[in-house]
XYZ file of C-alpha atoms in Angstrom:
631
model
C 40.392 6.891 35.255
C 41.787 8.401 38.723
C 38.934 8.766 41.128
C 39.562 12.585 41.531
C 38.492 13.324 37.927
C 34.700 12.844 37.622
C 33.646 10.600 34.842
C 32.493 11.737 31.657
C 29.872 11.024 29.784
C 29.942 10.505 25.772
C 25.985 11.526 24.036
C 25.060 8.890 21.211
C 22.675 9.447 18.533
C 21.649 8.636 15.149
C 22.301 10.649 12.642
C 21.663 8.781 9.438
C 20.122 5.430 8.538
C 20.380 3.804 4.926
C 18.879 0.867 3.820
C 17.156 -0.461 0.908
C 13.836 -2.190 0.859
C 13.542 -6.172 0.375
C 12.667 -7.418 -2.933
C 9.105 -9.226 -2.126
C 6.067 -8.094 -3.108
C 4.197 -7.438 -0.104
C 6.765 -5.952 1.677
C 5.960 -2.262 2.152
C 2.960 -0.699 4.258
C 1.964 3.042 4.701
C 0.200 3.597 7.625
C -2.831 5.366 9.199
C 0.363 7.059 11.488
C 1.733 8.664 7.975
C 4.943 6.392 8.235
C 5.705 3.720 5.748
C 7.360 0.520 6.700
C 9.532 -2.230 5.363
C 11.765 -4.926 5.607
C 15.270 -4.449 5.084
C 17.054 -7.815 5.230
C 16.453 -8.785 9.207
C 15.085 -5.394 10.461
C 11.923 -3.529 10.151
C 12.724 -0.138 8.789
C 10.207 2.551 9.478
C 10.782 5.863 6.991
C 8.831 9.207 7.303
C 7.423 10.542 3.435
C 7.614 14.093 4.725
C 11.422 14.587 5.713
C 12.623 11.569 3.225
C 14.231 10.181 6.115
C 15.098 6.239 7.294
C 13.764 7.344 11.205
C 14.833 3.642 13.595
C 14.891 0.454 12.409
C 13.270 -2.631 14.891
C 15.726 -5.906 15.333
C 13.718 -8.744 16.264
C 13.126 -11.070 13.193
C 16.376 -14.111 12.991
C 15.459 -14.348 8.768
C 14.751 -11.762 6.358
C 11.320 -9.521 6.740
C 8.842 -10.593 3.854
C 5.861 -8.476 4.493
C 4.577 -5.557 6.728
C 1.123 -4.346 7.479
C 0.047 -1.164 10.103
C -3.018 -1.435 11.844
C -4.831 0.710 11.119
C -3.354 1.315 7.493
C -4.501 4.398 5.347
C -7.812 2.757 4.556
C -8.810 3.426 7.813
C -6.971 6.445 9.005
C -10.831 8.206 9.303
C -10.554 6.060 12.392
C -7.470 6.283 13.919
C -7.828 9.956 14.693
C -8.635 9.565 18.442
C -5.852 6.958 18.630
C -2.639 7.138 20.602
C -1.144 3.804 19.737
C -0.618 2.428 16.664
C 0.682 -1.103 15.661
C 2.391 -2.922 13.199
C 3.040 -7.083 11.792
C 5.784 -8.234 10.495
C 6.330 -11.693 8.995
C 9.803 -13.373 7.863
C 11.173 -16.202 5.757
C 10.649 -18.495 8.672
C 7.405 -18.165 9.523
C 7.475 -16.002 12.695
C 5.301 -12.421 13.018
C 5.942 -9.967 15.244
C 3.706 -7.260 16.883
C 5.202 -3.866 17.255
C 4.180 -0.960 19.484
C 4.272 2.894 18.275
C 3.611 5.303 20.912
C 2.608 8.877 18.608
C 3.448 10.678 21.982
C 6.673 10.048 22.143
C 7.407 8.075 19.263
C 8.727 5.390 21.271
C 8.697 1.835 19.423
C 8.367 -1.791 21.343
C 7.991 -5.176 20.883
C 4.826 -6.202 21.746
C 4.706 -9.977 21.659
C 5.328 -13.045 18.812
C 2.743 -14.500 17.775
C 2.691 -17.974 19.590
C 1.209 -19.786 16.313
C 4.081 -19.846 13.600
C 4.052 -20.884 9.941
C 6.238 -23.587 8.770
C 7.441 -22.013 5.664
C 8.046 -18.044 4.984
C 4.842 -15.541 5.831
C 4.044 -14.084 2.661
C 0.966 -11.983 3.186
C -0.866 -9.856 5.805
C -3.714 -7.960 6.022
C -6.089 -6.538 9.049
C -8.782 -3.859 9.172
C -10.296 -2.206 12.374
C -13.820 -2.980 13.282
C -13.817 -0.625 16.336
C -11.450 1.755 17.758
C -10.085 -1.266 20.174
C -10.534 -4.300 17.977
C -8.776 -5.509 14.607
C -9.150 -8.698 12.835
C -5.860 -9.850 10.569
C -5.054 -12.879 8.519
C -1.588 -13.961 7.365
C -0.642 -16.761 4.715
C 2.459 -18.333 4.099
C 3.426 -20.942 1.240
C 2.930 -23.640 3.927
C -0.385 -23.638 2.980
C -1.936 -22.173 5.823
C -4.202 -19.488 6.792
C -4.457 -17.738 10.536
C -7.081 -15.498 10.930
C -6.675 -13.103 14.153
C -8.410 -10.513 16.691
C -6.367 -8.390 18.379
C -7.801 -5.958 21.304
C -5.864 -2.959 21.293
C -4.786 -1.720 24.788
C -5.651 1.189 26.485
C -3.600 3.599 28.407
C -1.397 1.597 30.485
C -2.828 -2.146 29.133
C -1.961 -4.691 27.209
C -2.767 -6.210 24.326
C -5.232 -9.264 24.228
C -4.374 -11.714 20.902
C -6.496 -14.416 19.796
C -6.503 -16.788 16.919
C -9.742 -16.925 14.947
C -9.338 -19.916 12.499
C -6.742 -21.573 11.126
C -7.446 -22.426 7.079
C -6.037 -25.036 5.278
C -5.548 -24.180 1.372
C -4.139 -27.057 0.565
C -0.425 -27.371 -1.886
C -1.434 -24.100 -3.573
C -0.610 -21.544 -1.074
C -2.351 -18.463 -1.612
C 0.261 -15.501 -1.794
C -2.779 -12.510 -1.441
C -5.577 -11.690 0.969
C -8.129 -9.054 2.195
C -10.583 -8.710 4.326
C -14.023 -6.605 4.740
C -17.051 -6.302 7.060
C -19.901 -7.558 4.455
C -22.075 -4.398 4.452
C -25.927 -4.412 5.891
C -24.596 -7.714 7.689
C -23.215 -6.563 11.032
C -20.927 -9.711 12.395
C -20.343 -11.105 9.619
C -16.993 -10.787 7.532
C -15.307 -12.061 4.033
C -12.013 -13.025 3.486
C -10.766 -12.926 -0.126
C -7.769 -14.882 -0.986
C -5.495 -15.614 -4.369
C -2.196 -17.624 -5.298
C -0.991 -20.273 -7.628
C -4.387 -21.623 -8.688
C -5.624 -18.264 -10.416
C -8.487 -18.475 -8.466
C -10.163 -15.864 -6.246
C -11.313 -17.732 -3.155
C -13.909 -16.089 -0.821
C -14.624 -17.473 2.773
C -16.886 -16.473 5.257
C -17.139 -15.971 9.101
C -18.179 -14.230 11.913
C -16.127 -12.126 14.254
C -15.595 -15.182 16.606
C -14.292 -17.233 13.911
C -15.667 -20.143 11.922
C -14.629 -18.954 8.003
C -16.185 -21.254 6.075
C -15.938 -21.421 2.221
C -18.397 -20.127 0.507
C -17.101 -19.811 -3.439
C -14.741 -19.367 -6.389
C -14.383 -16.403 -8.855
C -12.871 -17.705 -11.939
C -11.813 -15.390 -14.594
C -7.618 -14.624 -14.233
C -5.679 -16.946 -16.206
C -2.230 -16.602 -14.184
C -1.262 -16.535 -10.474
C -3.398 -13.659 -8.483
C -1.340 -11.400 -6.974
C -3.072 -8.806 -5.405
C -6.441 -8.277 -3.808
C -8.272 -5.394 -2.057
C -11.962 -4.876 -0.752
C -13.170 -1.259 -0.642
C -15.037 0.082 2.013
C -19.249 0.616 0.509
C -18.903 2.181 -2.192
C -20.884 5.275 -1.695
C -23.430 6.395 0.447
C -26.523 5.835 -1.460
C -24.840 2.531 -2.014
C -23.879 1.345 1.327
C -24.779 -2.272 0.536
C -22.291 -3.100 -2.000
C -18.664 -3.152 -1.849
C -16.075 -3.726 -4.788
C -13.339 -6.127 -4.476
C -10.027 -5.136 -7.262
C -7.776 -8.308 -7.962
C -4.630 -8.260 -10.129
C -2.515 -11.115 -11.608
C 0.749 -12.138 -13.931
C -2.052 -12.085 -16.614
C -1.515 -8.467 -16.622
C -5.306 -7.595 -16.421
C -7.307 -6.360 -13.495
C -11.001 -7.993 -12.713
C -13.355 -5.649 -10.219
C -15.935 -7.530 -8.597
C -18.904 -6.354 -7.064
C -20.512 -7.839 -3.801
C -24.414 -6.370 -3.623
C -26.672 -7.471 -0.554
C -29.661 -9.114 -2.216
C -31.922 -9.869 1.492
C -32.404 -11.869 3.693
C -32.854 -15.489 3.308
C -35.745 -15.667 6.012
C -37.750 -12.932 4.026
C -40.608 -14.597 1.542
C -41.176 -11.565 -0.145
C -39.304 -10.975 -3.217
C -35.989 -8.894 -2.209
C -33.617 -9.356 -4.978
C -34.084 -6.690 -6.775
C -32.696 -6.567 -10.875
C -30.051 -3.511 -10.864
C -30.382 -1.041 -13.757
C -27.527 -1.790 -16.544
C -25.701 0.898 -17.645
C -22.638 0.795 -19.856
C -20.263 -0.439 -17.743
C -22.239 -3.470 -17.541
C -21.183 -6.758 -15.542
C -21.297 -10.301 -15.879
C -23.240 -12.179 -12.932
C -21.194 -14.409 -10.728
C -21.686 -17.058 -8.024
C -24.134 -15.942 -4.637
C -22.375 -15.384 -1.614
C -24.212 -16.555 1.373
C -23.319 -15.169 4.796
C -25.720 -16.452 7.664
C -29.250 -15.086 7.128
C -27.857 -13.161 3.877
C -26.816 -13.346 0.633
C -24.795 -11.238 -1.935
C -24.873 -11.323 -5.861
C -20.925 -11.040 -7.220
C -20.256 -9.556 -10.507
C -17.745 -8.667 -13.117
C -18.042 -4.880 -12.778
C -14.872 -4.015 -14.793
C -11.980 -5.292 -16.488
C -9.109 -3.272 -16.486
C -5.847 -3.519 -18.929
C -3.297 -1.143 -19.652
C -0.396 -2.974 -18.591
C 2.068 -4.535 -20.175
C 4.019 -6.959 -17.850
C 2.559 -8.850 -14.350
C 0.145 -6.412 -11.618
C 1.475 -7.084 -8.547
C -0.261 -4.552 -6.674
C -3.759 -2.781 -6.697
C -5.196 -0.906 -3.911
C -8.167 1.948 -3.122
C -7.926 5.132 -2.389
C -8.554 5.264 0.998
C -11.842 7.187 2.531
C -11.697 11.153 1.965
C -13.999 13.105 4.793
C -17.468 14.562 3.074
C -18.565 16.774 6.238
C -16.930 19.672 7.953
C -17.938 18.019 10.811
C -15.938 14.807 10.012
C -17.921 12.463 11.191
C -19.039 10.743 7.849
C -16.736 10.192 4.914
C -16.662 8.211 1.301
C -14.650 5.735 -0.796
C -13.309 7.426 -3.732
C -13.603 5.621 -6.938
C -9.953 5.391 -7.768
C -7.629 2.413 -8.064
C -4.083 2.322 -7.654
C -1.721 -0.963 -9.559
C 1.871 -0.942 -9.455
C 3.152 -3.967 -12.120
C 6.611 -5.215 -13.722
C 6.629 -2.841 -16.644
C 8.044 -0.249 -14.595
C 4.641 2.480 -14.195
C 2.124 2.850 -11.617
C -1.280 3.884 -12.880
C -4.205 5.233 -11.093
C -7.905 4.124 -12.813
C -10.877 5.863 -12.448
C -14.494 5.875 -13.630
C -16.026 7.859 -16.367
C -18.543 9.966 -15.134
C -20.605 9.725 -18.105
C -20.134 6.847 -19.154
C -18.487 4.838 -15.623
C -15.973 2.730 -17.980
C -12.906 2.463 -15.773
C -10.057 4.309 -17.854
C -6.327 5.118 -16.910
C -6.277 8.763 -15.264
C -2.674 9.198 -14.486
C 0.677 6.772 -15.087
C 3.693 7.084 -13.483
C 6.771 5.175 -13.923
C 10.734 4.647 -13.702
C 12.955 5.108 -16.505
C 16.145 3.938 -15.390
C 17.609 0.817 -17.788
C 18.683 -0.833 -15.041
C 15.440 -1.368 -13.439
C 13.003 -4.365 -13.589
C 9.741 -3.204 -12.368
C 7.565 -2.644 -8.953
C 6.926 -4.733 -6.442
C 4.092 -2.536 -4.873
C 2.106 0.334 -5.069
C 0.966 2.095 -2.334
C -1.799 5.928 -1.431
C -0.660 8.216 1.285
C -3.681 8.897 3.881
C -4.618 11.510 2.212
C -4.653 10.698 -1.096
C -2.565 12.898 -2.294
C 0.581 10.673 -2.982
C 1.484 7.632 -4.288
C 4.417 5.319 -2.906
C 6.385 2.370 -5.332
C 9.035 0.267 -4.312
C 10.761 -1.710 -7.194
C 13.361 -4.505 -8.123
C 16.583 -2.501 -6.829
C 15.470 -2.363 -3.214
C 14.587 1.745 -4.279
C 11.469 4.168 -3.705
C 9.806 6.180 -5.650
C 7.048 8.534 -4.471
C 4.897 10.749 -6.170
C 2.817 13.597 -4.875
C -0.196 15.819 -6.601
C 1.200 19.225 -6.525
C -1.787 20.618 -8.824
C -4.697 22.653 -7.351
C -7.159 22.359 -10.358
C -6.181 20.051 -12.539
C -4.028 16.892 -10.943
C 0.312 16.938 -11.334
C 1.918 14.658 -10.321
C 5.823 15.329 -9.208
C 8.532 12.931 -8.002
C 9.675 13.669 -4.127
C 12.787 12.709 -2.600
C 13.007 9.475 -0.321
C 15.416 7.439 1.562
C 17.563 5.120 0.070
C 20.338 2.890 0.632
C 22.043 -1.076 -0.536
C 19.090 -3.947 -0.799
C 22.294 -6.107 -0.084
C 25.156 -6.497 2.853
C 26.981 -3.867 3.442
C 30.384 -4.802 2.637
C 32.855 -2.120 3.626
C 32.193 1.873 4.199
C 35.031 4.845 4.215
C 35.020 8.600 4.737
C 36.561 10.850 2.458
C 39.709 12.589 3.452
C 37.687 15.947 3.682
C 35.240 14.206 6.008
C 32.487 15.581 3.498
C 30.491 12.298 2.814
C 30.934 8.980 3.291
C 31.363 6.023 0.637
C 29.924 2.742 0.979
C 29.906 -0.407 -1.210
C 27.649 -3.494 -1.180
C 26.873 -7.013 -2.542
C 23.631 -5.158 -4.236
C 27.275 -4.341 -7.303
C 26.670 -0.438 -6.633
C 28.962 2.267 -4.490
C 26.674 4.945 -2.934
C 27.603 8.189 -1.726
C 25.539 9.805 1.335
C 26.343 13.481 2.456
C 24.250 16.075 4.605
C 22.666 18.424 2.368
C 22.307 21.633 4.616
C 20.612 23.925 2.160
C 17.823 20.888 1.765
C 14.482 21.987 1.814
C 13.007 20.064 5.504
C 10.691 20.884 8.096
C 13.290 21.223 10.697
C 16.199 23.430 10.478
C 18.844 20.123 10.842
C 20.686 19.218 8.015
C 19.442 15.617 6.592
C 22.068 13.419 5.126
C 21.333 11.914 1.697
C 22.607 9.764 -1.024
C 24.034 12.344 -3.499
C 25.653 10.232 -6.268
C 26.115 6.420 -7.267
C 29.665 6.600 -8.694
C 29.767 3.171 -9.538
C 27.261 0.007 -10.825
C 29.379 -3.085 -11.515
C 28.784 -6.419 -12.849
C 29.654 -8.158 -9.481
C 29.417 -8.221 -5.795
C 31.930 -5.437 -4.324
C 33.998 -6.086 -1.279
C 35.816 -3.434 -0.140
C 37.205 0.407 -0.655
C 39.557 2.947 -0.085
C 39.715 6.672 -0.479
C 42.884 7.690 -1.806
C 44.761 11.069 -3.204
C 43.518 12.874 -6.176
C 42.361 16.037 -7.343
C 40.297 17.796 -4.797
C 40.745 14.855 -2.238
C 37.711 13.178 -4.262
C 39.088 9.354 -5.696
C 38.834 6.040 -4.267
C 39.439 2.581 -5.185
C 37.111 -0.438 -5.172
C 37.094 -3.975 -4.997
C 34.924 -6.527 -6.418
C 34.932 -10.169 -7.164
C 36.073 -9.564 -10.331
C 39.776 -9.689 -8.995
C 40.145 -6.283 -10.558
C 41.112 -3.313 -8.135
C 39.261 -0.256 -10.254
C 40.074 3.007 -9.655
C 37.513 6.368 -9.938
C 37.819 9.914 -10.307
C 35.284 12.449 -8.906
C 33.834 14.025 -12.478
C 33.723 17.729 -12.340
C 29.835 17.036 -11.834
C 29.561 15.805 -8.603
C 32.231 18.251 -7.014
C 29.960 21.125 -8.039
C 26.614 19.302 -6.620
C 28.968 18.518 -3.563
C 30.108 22.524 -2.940
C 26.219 23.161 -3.177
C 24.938 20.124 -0.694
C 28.353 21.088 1.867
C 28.468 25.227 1.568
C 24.971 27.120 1.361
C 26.722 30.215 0.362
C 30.033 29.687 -0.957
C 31.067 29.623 -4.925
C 32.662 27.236 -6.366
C 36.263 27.086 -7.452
C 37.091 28.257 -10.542
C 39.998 26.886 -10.431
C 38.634 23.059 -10.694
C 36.706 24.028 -13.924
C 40.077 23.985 -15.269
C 41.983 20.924 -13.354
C 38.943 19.050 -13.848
C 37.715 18.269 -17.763
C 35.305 15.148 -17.305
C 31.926 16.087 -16.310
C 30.674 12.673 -15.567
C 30.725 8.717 -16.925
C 29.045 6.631 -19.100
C 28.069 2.879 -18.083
C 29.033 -0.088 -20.564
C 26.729 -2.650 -21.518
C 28.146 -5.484 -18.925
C 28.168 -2.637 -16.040
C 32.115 -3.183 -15.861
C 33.849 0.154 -17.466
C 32.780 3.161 -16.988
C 33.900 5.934 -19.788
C 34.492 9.490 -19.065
C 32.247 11.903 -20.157
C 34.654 15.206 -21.373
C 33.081 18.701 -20.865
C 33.705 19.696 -24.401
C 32.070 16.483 -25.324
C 28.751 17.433 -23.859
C 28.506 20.806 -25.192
C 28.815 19.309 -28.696
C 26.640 16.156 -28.694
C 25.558 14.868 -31.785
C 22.125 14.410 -33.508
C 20.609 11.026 -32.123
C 18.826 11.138 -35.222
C 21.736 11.039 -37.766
C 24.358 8.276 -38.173
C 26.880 9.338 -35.579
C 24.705 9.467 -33.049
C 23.508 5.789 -33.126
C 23.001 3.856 -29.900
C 25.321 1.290 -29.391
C 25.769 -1.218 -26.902
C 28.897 -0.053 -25.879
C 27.679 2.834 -23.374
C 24.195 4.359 -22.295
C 23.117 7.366 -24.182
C 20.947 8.808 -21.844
C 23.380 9.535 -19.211
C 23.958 12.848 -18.857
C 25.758 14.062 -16.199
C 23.953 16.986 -13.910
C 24.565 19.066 -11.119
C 21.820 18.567 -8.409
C 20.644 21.443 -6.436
C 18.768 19.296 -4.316
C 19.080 15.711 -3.172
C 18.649 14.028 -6.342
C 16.339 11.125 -6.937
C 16.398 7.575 -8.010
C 15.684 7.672 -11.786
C 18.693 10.506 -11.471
C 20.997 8.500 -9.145
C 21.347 5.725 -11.526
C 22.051 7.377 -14.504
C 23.679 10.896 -13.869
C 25.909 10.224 -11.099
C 28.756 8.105 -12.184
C 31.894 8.306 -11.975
C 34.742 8.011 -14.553
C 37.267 5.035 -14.083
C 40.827 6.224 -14.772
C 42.688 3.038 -13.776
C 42.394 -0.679 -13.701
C 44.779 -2.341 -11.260
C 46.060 -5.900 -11.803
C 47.803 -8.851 -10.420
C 45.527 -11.228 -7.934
C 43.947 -14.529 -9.288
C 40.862 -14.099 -6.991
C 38.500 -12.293 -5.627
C 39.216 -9.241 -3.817
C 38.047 -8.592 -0.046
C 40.142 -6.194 1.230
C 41.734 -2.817 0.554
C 43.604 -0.409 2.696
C 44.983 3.177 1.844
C 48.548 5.280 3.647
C 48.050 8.425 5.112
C 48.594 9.930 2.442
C 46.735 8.181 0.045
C 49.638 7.183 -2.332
C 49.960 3.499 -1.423
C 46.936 0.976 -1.619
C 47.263 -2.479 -0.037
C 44.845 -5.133 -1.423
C 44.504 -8.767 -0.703
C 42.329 -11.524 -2.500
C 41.323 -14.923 -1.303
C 43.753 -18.050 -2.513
C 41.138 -21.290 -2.343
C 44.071 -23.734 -3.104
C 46.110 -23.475 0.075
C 43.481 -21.451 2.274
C 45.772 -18.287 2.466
C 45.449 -14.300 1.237
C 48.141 -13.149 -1.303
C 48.453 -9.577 -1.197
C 49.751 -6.861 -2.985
C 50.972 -3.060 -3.091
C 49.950 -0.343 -5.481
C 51.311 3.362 -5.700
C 49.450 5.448 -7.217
């Protein structure tokens, strides 16, 4: 540039981030901030429930993120009201944790420090809980059969943060793949740290707030792996010297236990005092003694209802009791999340105070293999799962009397690499594909319902599950400017048409206002796509064809295996969610191009999108053989 012209400067921002969640079980954490983490391959992602939108992601970790966990989380978001800072931990396949930094002024993130004391082998748990304002205690585990046990001093305005390690556990070749920790109530100083893994054993250990866990016994009653643990805060107010303790395992049941302060040892009197039994009686368990106390454990409850492994149960974290908001109380409700696809909330009888299932929520897609987690907003008032397919799913309670629960959109994106992205020729939306065997479509839907007035991009429609990885794409010419061509490792170059579905849910996400052509209704007869069996063909879906379906209950309307009945295609007035992305939103598959002997990786399109290049690896003499379609 001459120096007489004055240099210019080019604004950068982000616009739109999409990214699916890892598939490990502790790998999502909603804090006390109303933001809900998780790893997404090598980055922390940090999403916000309210707008459904990915808002930064943090680079720091060199292997994938395995678990998350915000200090303070919800359970202690009664405390974090005064706070200005809030932090985060994040732990990875090879054994590092980071400490983030979120400044709510600003909302300015940083990288606080690594924690100098690494695991071996990948972290696979993490849990904290605030015992002031300025002072947290965490533990992480890892399947190096380790346990470090933390305090971190939060800083003040313009300080740092001071980090010191607590204890360092040995477990021994069973690594423990759960933990929780609690204050022990009417003990002040004293703390218990729960912990579960391969030997279907609930271990409890206990220390002080300077360290020095010692182990002090065993609950024995899962049969599988434990999975899950969580320690309420005491239970109620004229019970403030008990606490519960909800475990879950790949037995499918869930235990309750219940710690209860019996005295103090140094006391001759008699202070163990028989509680009444009611009907949801307990069995007795081992004593737990913490320096100059001890606490009976029991069996409170038994929980079943699901049908495939818990991997996550959690409470309800404290609801506010005064108007003053100074005192609050642990609601008796129970979150799980398990493999069988639902989340359920439990809750007590009042009568009668058996634990029953209140509420269920679940997926139905056929594609999908469960959740990983289960997670309660601060409030209370909505639910968060994360499943198999990297994918959200978020519930909220819409009812003012009597409790409804309704599915809310969230951010989405591949679980997998990102293998190659195009625009379409109208610049409308962008099309990406992945090693995760999907193609995902993300648009900005203007006319979305948000609390700003800036449009917020979305995925709109999955046009394509395959079989196998896909490597590349290319938009090409077709009706409407809406048909592109993908790649997989199939060595098949397959080619899809925009169904007369998504062009209508496109003209309502794009144009607030406008009607749609009438003209397409006739140039365009397939409304939308059926998936096969093997996720490889994709049928179209004709318009008369829908308005005449058959009785499912008669003999033409059998299921087969050839094709999913259920999918129906549907034109979304909003951005549509998962369950609704993976079965309504395909696209047809008019053409099936072939010719290479290998796996495709590349695929390029002319201006004007009647010739499509493609080349496929050749392993034999290390070269690319390539070829030229027109279309």
């Amino acid at each position: 540039m001459s120096g007489n012209k004055e240099e210019s400067e080019v604004e950068v921002k982000s616009v739109f981030i999409g990214a699916g969640c890892n598939r490990v079980v502790n790998n999502v954490s909603w804090g006390a901030s109303d933001l809900v983490s998780f790893g997404a391959q090598n980055a922390v992602a940090i999403f916000c429930p309210k707008t459904a939108q990915i808002l930064t992601t943090l680079p720091g970790h060199k292997a994938s993120v395995n678990c998350t966990h915000w200090i303070p989380s919800t359970k202690f978001a009664f405390k974090a009201k005064q706070l200005d800072r809030h932090y985060l931990l994040s732990g990875d396949t090879d054994g590092a944790i980071i400490l983030w930094e979120l400044t709510l002024a600003g909302k300015k993130w940083r990288q606080v420090l690594q924690l100098p004391q690494s695991h071996k082998k990948g972290v696979t748990c993490i849990t904290g809980i605030m015992v002031s304002e300025t002072d947290a205690i965490f533990a992480s585990t890892s399947s190096d059969g380790t346990v470090y046990v933390w305090e971190l001093v939060l800083t003040s305005a313009g300080g740092e943060c001071k980090l010191s390690c607590l204890e360092t556990l040995f477990v021994g070749s069973k690594p423990m793949v759960a933990l929780s920790l609690a204050e022990l109530p009417g003990n002040s100083g004293h703390m218990v740290l729960a912990m579960g893994g391969l030997d279907n054993k609930v271990h409890l250990y206990c220390g002080e707030r300077t360290g020095k866990f010692v182990h002090a016994c065993d609950l024995k009653a899962h049969t599988d792996w434990i999975r899950s643990l969580d320690f309420s805060l005491p239970i109620c107010n004229d019970e403030a010297n008990s606490i519960l303790l909800v475990s879950s395992s790949q037995d499918k049941g869930i235990r309750i236990w219940k710690m209860t302060l019996r005295g103090s040892l140094t006391n001759n009197q008699g202070t163990y005092r028989k509680e009444e039994i009611s009907l949801a009686s307990y069995i007795e368990g081992p004593v737990l003694v913490a320096g100059s106390s001890s606490y009976q454990i029991s069996l409170e409850s038994l929980l079943i209802g699901h049908e495939d492994w818990v991997y996550s149960v959690e409470w309800q974290p404290p609801s506010i009791t005064s108007v003053e908001e100074t005192t609050y109380h642990q609601p008796q409700s129970i979150l799980s999340a398990s493999m069988d696809k639902t989340m359920m909330i439990w809750q007590p009888e009042r009568k009668t105070g058996i634990w029953m299932n209140v509420v269920t929520v679940g997926e139905l897609s056929h594609s999908a293999l469960g959740f990983y987690g289960g997670h309660w907003s601060p409030d209370g008032n909505a639910i968060l799962a994360h499943g198999y397919g990297g994918a959200f799913h978020l519930w909220k309670n819409v009812g003012v009397d009597v409790d409804h629960w309704q599915p809310q959109k969230v951010p989405s994106g591949h679980f997998a690499a990102v293998t190659d992205i195009a625009w379409a020729r109208s610049g409308e939306y962008m099309v990406s594909v992945s090693l995760d065997q999907t193609t995902r479509i993300f648009a900005p839907w203007q006319n979305s319902a948000s609390l700003t007035d800036k449009e917020s991009w979305h995925e709109i429609a999955r046009p394509q599950i395959h079989g196998h990885d896909i490597n590349c794409v290319a938009i090409i010419q077709g009706k409407g400017n809406h048909r592109f061509v993908g790649g997989a490792d199939e060595k098949v170059a397959r080619v899809f048409e925009a169904p007369l579905s998504f062009l209508k849910t496109l003209n309502l996400a794009t144009c607030q206002k406008s009607s749609f052509p009438e003209n397409l209704q006739v140039d365009v007869q397939i409304l939308g796509a059926n998936m096969s069996a093997l996720g490889l063909s994709q049928k179209p879906i004709y318009v008369n064809t829908v308005q005449e379906t058959p009785e499912r209950n008669g003999n033409d309307g059998l299921d087969t295996l050839e094709s999913i009945p259920d999918a129906v295609p549907v034109v979304f007035t909003e951005p549509p969610i998962e369950d609704q992305l993976a079965y309504h939103t395909l696209w047809p598959e008019s053409h099936k191009l072939y010719g290479h002997g290998n796996e495709l990786f590349s695929l390029s399109c002319d201006h004007e999108g009647k010739l499509v290049a493609s080349s496929c690896k050749v392993y034999a003499y290390n070269t690319k053989c390539y070829f030229c379609f027109k279309l």
